[in-house]
Coordinates of C-alpha atoms in Angstrom, one line a residue:
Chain F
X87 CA -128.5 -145.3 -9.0
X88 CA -127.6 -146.3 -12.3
X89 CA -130.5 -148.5 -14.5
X90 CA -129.1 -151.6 -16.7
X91 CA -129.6 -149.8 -19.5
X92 CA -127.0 -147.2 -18.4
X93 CA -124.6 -149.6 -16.8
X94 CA -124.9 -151.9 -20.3
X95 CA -123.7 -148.3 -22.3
X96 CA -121.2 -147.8 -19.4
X97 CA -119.7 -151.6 -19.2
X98 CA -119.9 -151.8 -23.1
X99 CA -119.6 -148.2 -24.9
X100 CA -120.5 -148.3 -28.4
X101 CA -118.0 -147.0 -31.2
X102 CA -115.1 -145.6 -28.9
X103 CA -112.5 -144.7 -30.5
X104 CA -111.7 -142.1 -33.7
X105 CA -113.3 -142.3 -37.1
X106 CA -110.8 -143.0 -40.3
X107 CA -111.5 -139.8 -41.9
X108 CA -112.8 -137.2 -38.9
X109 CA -114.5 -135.2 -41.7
X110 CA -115.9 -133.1 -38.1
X111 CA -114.5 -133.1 -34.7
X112 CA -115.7 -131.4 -31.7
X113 CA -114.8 -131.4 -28.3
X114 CA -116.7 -130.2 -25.6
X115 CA -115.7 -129.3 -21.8
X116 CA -118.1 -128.8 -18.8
X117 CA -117.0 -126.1 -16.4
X118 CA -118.8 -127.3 -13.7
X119 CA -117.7 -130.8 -13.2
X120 CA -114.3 -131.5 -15.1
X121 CA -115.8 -133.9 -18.5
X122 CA -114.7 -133.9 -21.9
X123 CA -116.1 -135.8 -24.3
X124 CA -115.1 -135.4 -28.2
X125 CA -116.9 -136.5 -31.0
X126 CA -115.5 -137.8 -34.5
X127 CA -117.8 -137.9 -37.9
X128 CA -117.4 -139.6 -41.2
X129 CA -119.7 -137.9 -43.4
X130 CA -121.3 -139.1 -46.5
X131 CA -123.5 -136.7 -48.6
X132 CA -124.7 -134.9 -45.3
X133 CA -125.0 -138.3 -43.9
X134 CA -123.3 -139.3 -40.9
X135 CA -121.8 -142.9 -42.0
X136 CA -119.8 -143.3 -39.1
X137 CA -119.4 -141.8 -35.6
X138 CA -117.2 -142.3 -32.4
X139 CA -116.8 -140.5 -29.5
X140 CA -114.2 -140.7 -26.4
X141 CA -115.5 -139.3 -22.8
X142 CA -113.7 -138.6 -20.2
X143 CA -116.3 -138.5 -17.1
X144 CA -118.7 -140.3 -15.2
X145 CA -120.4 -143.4 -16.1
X146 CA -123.8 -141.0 -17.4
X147 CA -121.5 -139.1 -19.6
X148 CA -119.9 -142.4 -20.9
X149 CA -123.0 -143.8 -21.0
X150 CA -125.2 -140.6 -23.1
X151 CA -121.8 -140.3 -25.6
X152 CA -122.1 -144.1 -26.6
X153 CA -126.4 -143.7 -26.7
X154 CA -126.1 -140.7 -28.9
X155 CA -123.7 -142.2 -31.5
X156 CA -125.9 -145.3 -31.8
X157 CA -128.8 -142.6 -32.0
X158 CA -126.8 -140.7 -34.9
X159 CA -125.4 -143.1 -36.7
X160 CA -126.7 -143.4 -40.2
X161 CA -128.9 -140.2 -39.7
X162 CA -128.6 -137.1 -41.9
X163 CA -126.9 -134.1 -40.4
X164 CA -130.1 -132.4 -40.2
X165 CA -131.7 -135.3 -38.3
X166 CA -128.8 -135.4 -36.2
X167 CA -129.0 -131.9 -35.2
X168 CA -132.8 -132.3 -33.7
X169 CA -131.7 -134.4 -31.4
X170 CA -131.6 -133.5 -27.7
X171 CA -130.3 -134.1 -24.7
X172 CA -133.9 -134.9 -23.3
X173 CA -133.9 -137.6 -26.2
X174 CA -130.5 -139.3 -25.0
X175 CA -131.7 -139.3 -21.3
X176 CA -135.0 -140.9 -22.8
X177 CA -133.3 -143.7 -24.7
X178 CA -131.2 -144.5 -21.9
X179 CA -134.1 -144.7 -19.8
X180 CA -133.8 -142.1 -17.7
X181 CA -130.9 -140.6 -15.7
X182 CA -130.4 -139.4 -11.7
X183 CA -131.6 -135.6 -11.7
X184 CA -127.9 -134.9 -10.0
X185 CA -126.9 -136.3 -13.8
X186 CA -128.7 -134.8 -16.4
X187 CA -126.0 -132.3 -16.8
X188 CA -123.7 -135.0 -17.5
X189 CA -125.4 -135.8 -20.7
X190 CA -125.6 -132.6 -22.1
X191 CA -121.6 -132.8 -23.2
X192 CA -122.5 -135.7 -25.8
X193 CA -125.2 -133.9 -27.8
X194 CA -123.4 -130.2 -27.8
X195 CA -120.1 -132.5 -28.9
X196 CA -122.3 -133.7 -32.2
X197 CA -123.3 -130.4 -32.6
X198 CA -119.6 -128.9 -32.5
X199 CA -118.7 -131.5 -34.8
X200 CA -121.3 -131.1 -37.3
X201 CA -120.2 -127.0 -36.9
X202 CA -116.7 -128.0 -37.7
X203 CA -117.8 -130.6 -40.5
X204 CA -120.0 -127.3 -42.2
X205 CA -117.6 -124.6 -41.6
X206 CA -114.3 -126.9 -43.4
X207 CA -117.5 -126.9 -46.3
X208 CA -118.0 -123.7 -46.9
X209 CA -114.2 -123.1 -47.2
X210 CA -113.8 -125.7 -49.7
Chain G
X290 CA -118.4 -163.9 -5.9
X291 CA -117.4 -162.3 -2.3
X292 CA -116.9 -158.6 -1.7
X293 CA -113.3 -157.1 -1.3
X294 CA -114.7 -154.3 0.9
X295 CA -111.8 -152.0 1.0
X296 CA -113.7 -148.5 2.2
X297 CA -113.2 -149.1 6.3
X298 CA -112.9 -145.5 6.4
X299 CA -116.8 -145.1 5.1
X300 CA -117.9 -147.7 7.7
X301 CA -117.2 -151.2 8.8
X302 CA -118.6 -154.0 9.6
X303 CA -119.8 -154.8 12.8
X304 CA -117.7 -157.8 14.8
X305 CA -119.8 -161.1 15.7
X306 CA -118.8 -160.6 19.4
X307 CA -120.3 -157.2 19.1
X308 CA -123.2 -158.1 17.6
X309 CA -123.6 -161.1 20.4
X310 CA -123.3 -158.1 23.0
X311 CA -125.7 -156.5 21.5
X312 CA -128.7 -158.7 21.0
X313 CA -130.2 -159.5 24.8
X314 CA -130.4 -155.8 25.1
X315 CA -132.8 -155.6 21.8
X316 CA -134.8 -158.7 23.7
X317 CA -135.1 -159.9 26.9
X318 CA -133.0 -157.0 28.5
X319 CA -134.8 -154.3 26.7
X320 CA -135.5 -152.3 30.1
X321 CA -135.0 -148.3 29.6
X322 CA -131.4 -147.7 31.9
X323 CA -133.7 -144.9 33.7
X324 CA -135.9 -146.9 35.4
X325 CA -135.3 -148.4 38.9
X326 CA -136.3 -152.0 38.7
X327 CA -134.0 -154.7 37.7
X328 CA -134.1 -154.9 34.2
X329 CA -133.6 -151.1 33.9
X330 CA -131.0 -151.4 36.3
X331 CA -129.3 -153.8 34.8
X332 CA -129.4 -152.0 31.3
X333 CA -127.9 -148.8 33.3
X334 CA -124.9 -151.5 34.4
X335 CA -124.6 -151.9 31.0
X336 CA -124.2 -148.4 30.2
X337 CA -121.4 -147.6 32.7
X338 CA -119.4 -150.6 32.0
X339 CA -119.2 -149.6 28.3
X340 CA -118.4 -146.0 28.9
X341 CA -115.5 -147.8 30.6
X342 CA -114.5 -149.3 27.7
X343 CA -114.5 -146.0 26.1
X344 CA -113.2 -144.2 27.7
X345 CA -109.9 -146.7 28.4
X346 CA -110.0 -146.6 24.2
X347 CA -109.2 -142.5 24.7
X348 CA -107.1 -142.3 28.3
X349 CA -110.5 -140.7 29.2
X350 CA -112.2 -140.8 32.9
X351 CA -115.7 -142.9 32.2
X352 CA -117.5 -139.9 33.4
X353 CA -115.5 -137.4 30.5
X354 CA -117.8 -139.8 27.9
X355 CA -121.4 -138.7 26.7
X356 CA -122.9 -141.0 24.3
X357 CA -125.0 -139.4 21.2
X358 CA -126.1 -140.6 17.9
X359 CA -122.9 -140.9 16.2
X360 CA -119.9 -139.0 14.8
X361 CA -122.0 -136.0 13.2
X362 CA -124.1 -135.0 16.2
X363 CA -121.0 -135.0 18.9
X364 CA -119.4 -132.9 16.0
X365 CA -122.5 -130.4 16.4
X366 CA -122.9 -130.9 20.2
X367 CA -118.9 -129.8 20.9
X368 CA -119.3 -126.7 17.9
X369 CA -123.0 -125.5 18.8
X370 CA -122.3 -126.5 22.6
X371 CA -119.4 -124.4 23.2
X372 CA -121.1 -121.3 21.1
X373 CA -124.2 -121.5 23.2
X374 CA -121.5 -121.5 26.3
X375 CA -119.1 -118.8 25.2
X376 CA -120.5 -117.4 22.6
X377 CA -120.1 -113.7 24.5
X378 CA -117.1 -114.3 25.3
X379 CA -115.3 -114.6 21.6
X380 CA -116.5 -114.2 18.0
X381 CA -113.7 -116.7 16.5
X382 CA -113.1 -120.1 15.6
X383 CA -110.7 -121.7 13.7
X384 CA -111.0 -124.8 11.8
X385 CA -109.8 -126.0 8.6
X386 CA -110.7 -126.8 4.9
X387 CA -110.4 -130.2 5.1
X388 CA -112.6 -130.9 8.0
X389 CA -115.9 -133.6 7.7
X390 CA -118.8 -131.7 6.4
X391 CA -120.3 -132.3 10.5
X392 CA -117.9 -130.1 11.1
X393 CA -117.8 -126.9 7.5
X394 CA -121.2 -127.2 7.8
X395 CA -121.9 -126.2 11.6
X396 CA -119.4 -123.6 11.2
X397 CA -120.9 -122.0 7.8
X398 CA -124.2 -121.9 10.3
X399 CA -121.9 -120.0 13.0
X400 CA -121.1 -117.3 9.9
X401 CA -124.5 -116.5 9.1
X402 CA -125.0 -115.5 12.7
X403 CA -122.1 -113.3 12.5
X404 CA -119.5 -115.7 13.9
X405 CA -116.2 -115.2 12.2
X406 CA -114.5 -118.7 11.2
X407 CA -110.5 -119.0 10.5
X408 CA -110.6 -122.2 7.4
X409 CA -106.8 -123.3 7.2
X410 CA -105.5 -124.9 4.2
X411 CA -103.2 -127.9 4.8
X412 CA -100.0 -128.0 3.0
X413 CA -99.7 -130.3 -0.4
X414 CA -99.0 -133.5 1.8
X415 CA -102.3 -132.9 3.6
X416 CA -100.9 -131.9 7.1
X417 CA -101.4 -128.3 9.0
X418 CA -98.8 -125.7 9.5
X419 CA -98.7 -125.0 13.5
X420 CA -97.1 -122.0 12.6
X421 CA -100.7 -121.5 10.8
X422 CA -102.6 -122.2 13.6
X423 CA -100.8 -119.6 16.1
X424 CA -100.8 -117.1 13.5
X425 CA -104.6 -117.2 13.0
X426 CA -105.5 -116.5 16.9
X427 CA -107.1 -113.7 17.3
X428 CA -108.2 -111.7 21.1
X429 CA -111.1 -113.3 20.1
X430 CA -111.1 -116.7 19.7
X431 CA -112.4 -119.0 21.9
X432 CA -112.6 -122.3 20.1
X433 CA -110.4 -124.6 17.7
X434 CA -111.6 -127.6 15.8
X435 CA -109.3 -129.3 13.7
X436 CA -109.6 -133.2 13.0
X437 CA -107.0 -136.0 14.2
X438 CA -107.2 -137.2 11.1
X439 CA -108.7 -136.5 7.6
X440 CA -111.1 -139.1 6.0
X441 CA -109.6 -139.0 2.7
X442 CA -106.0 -138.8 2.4
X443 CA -105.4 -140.4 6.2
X444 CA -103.2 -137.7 7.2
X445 CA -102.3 -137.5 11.1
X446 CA -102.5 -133.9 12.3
X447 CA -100.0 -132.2 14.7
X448 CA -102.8 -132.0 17.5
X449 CA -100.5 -132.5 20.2
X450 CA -99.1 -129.6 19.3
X451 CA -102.1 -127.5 18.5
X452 CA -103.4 -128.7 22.1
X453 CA -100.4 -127.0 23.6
X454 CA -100.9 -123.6 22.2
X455 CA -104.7 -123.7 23.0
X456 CA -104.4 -124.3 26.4
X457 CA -101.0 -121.5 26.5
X458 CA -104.4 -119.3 25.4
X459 CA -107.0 -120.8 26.8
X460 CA -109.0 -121.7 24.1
X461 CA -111.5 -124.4 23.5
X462 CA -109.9 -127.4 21.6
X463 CA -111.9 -129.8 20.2
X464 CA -111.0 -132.6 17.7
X465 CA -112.8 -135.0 15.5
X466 CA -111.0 -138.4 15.9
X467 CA -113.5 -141.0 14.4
X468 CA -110.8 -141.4 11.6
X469 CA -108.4 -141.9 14.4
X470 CA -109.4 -143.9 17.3
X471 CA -109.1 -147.5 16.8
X472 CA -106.5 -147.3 14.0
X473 CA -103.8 -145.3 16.0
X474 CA -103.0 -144.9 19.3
X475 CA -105.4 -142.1 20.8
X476 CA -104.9 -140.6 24.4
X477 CA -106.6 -137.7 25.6
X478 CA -104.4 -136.4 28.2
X479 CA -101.8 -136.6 25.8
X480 CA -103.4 -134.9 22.8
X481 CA -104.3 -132.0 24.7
X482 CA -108.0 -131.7 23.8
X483 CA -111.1 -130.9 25.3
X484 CA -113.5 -132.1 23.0
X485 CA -113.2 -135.2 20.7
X486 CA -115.9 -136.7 18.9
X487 CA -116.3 -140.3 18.3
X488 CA -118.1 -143.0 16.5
X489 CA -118.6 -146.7 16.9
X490 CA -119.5 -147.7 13.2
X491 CA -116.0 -147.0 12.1
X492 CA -114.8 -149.0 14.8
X493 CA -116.1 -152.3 14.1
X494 CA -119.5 -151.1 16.1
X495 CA -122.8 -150.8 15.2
X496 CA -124.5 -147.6 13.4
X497 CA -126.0 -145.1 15.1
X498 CA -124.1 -144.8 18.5
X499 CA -121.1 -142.6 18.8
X500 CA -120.0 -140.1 21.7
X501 CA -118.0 -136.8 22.7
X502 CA -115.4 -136.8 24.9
X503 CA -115.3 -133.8 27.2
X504 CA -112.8 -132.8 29.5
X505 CA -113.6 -132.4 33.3
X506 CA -114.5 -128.5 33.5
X507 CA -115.2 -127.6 30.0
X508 CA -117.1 -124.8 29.2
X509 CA -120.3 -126.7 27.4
X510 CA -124.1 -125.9 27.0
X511 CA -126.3 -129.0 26.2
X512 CA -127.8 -128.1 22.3
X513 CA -130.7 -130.2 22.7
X514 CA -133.2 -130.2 26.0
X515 CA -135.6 -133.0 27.2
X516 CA -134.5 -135.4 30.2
X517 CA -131.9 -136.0 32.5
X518 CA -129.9 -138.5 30.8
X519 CA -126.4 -138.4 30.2
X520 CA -126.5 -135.9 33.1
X521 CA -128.6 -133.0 30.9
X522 CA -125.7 -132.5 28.8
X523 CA -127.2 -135.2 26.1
X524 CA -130.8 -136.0 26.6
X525 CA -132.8 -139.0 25.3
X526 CA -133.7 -142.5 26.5
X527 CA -129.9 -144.2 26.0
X528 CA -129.6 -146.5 23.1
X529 CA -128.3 -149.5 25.4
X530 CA -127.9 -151.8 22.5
X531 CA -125.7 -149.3 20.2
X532 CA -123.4 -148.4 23.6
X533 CA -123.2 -151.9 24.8
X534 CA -121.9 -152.7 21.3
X535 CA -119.4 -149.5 21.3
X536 CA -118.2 -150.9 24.6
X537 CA -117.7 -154.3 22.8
X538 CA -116.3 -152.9 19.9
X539 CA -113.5 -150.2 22.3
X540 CA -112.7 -153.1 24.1
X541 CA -111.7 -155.0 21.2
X542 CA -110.4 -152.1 19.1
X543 CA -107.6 -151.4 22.1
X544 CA -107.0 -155.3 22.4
X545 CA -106.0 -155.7 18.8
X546 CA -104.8 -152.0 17.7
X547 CA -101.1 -153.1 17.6
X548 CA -101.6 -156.2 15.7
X549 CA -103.8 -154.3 13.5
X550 CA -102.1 -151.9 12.8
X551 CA -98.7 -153.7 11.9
X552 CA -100.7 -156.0 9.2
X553 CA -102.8 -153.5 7.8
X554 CA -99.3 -151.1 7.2
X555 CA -98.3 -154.0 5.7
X556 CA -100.6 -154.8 3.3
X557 CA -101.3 -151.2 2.4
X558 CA -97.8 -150.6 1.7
X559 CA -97.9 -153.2 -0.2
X560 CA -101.2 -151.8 -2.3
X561 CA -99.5 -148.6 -2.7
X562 CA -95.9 -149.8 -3.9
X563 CA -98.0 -151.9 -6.3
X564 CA -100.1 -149.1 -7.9
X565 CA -97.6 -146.9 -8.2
X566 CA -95.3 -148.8 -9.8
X567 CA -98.0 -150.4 -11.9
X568 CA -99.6 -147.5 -13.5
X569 CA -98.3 -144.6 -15.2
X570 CA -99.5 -140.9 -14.2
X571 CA -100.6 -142.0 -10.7
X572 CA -99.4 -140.6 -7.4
X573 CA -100.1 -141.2 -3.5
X574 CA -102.0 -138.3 -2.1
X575 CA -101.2 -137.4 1.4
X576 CA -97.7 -137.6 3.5
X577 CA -96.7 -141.2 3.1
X578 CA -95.8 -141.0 6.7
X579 CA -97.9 -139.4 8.9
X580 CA -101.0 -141.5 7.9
X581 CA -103.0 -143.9 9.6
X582 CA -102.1 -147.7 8.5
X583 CA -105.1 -148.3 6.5
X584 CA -105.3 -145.4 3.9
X585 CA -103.9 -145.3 0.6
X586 CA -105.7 -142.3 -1.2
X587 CA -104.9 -142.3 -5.5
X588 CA -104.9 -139.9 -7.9
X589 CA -105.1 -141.4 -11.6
X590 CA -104.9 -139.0 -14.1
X591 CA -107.3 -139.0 -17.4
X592 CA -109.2 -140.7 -16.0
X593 CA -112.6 -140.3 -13.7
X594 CA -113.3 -141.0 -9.9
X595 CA -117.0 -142.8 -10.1
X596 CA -116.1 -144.7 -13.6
X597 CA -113.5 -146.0 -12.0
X598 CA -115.4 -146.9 -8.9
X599 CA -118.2 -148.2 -11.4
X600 CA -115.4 -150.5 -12.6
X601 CA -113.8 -151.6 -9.5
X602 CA -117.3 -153.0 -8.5
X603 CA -118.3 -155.1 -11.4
X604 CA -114.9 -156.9 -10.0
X605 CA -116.1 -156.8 -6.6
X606 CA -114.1 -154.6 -5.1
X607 CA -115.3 -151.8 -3.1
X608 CA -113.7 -148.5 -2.8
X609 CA -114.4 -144.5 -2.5
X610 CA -113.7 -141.9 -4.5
X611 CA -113.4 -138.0 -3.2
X612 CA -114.9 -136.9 -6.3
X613 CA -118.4 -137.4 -6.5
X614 CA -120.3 -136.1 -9.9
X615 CA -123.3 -135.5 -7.9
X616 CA -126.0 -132.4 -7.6
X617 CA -124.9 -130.8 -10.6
X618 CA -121.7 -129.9 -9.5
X619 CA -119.0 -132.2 -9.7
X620 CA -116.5 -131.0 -6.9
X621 CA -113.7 -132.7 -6.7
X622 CA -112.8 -133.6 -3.0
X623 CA -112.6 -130.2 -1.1
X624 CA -109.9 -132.2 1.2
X625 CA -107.5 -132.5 -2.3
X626 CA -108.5 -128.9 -3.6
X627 CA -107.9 -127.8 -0.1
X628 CA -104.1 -128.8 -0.6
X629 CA -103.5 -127.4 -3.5
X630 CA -103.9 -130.5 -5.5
X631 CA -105.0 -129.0 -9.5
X632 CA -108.9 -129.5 -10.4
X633 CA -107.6 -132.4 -13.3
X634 CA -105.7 -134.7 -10.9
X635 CA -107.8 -134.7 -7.8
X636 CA -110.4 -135.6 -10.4
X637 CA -109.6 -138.9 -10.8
X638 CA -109.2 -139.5 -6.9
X639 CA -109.5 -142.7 -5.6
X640 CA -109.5 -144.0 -1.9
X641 CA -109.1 -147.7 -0.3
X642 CA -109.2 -148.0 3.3
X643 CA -108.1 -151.7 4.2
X644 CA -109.5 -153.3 7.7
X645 CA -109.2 -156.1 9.5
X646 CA -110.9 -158.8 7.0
X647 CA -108.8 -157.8 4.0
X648 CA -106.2 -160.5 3.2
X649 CA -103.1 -160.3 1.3
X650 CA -104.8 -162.2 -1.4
X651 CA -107.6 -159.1 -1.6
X652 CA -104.4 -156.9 -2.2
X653 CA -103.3 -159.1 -5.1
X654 CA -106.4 -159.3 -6.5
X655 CA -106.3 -155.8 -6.6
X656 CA -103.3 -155.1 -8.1
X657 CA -104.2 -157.5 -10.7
X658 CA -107.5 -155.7 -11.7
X659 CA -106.9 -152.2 -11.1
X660 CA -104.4 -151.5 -14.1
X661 CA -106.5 -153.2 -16.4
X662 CA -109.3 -150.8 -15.6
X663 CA -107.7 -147.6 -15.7
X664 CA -106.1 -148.5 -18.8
X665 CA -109.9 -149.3 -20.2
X666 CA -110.9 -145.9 -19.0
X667 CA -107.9 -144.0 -20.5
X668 CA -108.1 -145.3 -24.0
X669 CA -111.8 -143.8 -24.3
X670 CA -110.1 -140.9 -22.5
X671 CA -110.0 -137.5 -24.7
X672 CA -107.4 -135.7 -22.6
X673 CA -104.1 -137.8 -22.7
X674 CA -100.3 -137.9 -22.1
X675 CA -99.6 -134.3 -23.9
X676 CA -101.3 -132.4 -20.8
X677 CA -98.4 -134.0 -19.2
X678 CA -96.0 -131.7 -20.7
X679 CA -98.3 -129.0 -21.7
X680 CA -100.5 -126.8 -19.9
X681 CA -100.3 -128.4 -16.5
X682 CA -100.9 -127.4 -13.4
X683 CA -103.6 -125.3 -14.0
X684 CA -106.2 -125.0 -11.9
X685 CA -110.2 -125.3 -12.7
X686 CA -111.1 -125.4 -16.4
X687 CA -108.2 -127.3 -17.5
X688 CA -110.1 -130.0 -19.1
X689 CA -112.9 -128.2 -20.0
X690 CA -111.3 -126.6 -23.4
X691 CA -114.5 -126.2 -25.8
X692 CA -113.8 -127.1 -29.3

């Protein structure tokens, strides 16, 4: 079901946990099957210098969260944004179609937490 | 490393002396049990002697057993059978919410032909309400399906019970008892039913071959049509190999039943003491009771039902979850939902059905891992401890707060 790329992600998630400074946080629910997954970003001069992430879900939404930070990490905000869920599913080598849905949460997370980063911004 | 195959309730695997039964009739004894010369007579000898053995499983007379495909088709053959009998005579059936799929999905067939279908809820502990069952009768109905016991949870349901008031009103009663027979004592007579459906794979049998019991003078149209086998009411060359290995596998499941079942109680009692007193935010779903020896059915909160199965087999250990984040839709076990239990705790369902293999040592082993992994899974975990206090209890949605 799952390829070894996936299963490596699942058995060995990269950067779970919360970032020192959460300079943006976002946490996003799917309706239809139950996941959370949150997102936490250090941010640098609109550069994302650390990122970590805790899922609750499935082994493809554990999986996509710790792809996408990997992904992210080190990018500017506005690379960070471009990325989509297509290019998560592609990095991890492709996911079940039954799936796909379950890596959507990790790339509308970033994108809450890069809202949250922008909008604490604008108010400073 | 070897396998600690604790899902008996998904299938087993079949005994060496069953598959020994089995293997002349795939070679040399391969005649077809319709034909007259000896090696098709000797294959329909074959055939009787292990509707025998069947039927002695059930309390059933030899010729109250019809062999069929499996589980799934005698489910169909007893709903679509006794529609295509009595259909005129009644536009009602009730079942409930936690039947098998073989079962919701037949009747969800019968609705869009204008059938009206009765789905009871269980209580929390995953056991009917007669009082539920008489209420719902209608002038109307004419058949009843409700299953011995439920696949997930291992609940045993009151169907002596519910037999008594269907005969009192002279409705149709069947029951699907493949979660039943072999791990409990099973008697027809006694249960009251007309109908119960049956399968051989989860019963130390092969795949493939299962059957429906049906009570001398039951109302019952064949639902498929060819030859004369299984006397019209289930046509089809038999599949001697898959009933001489049923037979085998009855035989030996009513020779060792109370063995069975007093070391597998054992040793699942001793699973669920363990887990429970183990891990934190965990309970037992289903009556602790009234539950077959071999099913202890978890729900772990914070955590999710296929990571954790994920996790259980890079240690080997096979197990089930109800919740299956499949086809877009994650549902979360209808059989949990269907007792009430919230959306975020019958999320992180988890089921091991022990067998006759499994050793104390497998249970151990268990024990040992198991706590380990859902603390792995709850430290990456978003949602934690405060929904414990907080907003509990709510239904759908709970852990999908955005933002």
């Amino acid at each position: 079901m799952y390829n070894e790329i996936i299963m490596d992600h699942f058995q060995n998630p990269r950067n779970v946990g919360e970032s020192s400074r959460k300079d943006g946080v976002g946490q996003v629910g799917s309706p239809v099957c139950g996941d959370t997954t949150m997102i936490y970003l250090d941010i640098e001069e609109s550069r994302i210098q650390d990122i970590k992430f805790k899922t609750l879900g499935c082994a493809a939404a554990i999986a996509s969260s710790s792809m996408l930070t990997e992904m992210v990490k080190g990018k500017t905000l506005e690379e960070a944004k471009r990325v989509s869920t297509q290019d998560i599913v592609s990095a991890l080598g492709g996911l079940p179609e039954a799936k796909v849905h379950c890596s959507v949460l990790a790339g509308d997370a970033l994108k809450a937490a890069i809202e949250d980063y922008e909008k604490k911004q604008n108010k400073e | 490393m070897k396998t600690i195959y604790l899902d008996h309730s998904a299938t087993t695997p079949a005994l060496p002396e069953v598959v020994q039964t089995m293997i002349p009739y795939l070679r040399e004894q391969y005649g077809n049990a319709s034909s007259i010369y000896r090696i098709g007579r000797e294959s329909r000898k074959s055939v009787e002697e292990a509707r025998r053995q069947v039927a002695n499983l059930i309390g059933a007379e030899p010729e109250e057993i019809f062999f069929t495909s499996g589980g799934t088709e005698a489910d169909n053959m007893a709903i679509f059978g006794v529609v295509a009998a009595c259909g005129e005579k009644g536009k009602h059936i009730i079942t409930t919410r936690m039947e098998h799929h073989a079962i919701l999905h037949p009747c969800e067939q019968l609705e869009k032909r204008g059938y009206d279908v009765t789905y009871l809820n269980p209580d929390p502990k995953g056991l009917l309400r007669v009082e539920d069952i008489k209420k719902a009768i209608r002038a109307d109905t004419f058949l009843i399906s409700i299953m011995h016991v439920n696949n997930e949870v291992g609940t045993i349901q009151p169907i002596e019970e519910i037999g008594l008031i269907a005969r009192e009103k002279g409705i149709i009663f069947h029951t699907d008892a493949v979660q039943s027979v072999g791990k409990i004592p099973v008697d027809v007579k006694k249960l009251g039913v007309d109908l119960m459906s049956l399968s051989a794979h989860k019963i130390y049998g092969p795949k493939g071959i299962g059957a429906l019991f049906i009570r001398r003078n039951t109302t019952i149209d064949p639902f498929i049509f060819g030859g004369g086998q299984e006397r019209k009411r289930r046509p089809g060359t038999e599949n001697v190999p898959g009933i001489v290995g049923f037979g085998k596998a009855a035989e030996i499941a009513q020779r060792d039943l109370p063995a069975d079942m007093e070391r597998i109680t054992y040793l699942r009692d001793k699973l669920i003491d363990g887990i429970l007193s183990s891990i934190p935010y965990t309970q037992l779903n289903g009556d602790r009771q009234k539950r077959i020896p071999n099913n202890a059915n978890f729900s772990f909160r914070f955590v999710e039902g296929e990571s954790l199965l994920l996790m259980l087999d890079m240690k080997n250990i096979a197990a089930s979850s109800g919740s299956a984040c499949t086809s877009g839709s994650t549902d979360p076990s209808h059989v949990l939902l269907a007792m009430g239990i919230p959306f975020e705790i019958a999320f992180g369902s988890l089921r091991f059905t022990l067998g006759k293999e499994n050793t104390e040592e497998d249970i151990d082993y268990v024990l040992k891992v198991l706590p380990l992994i859902v603390e792995r899974l709850r430290a990456m975990s978003p949602t934690t401890i405060q929904g414990q206090n907080g907003g509990d209890n709510k239904k759908e949605g709970t852990l999908c707060t955005t933002r």
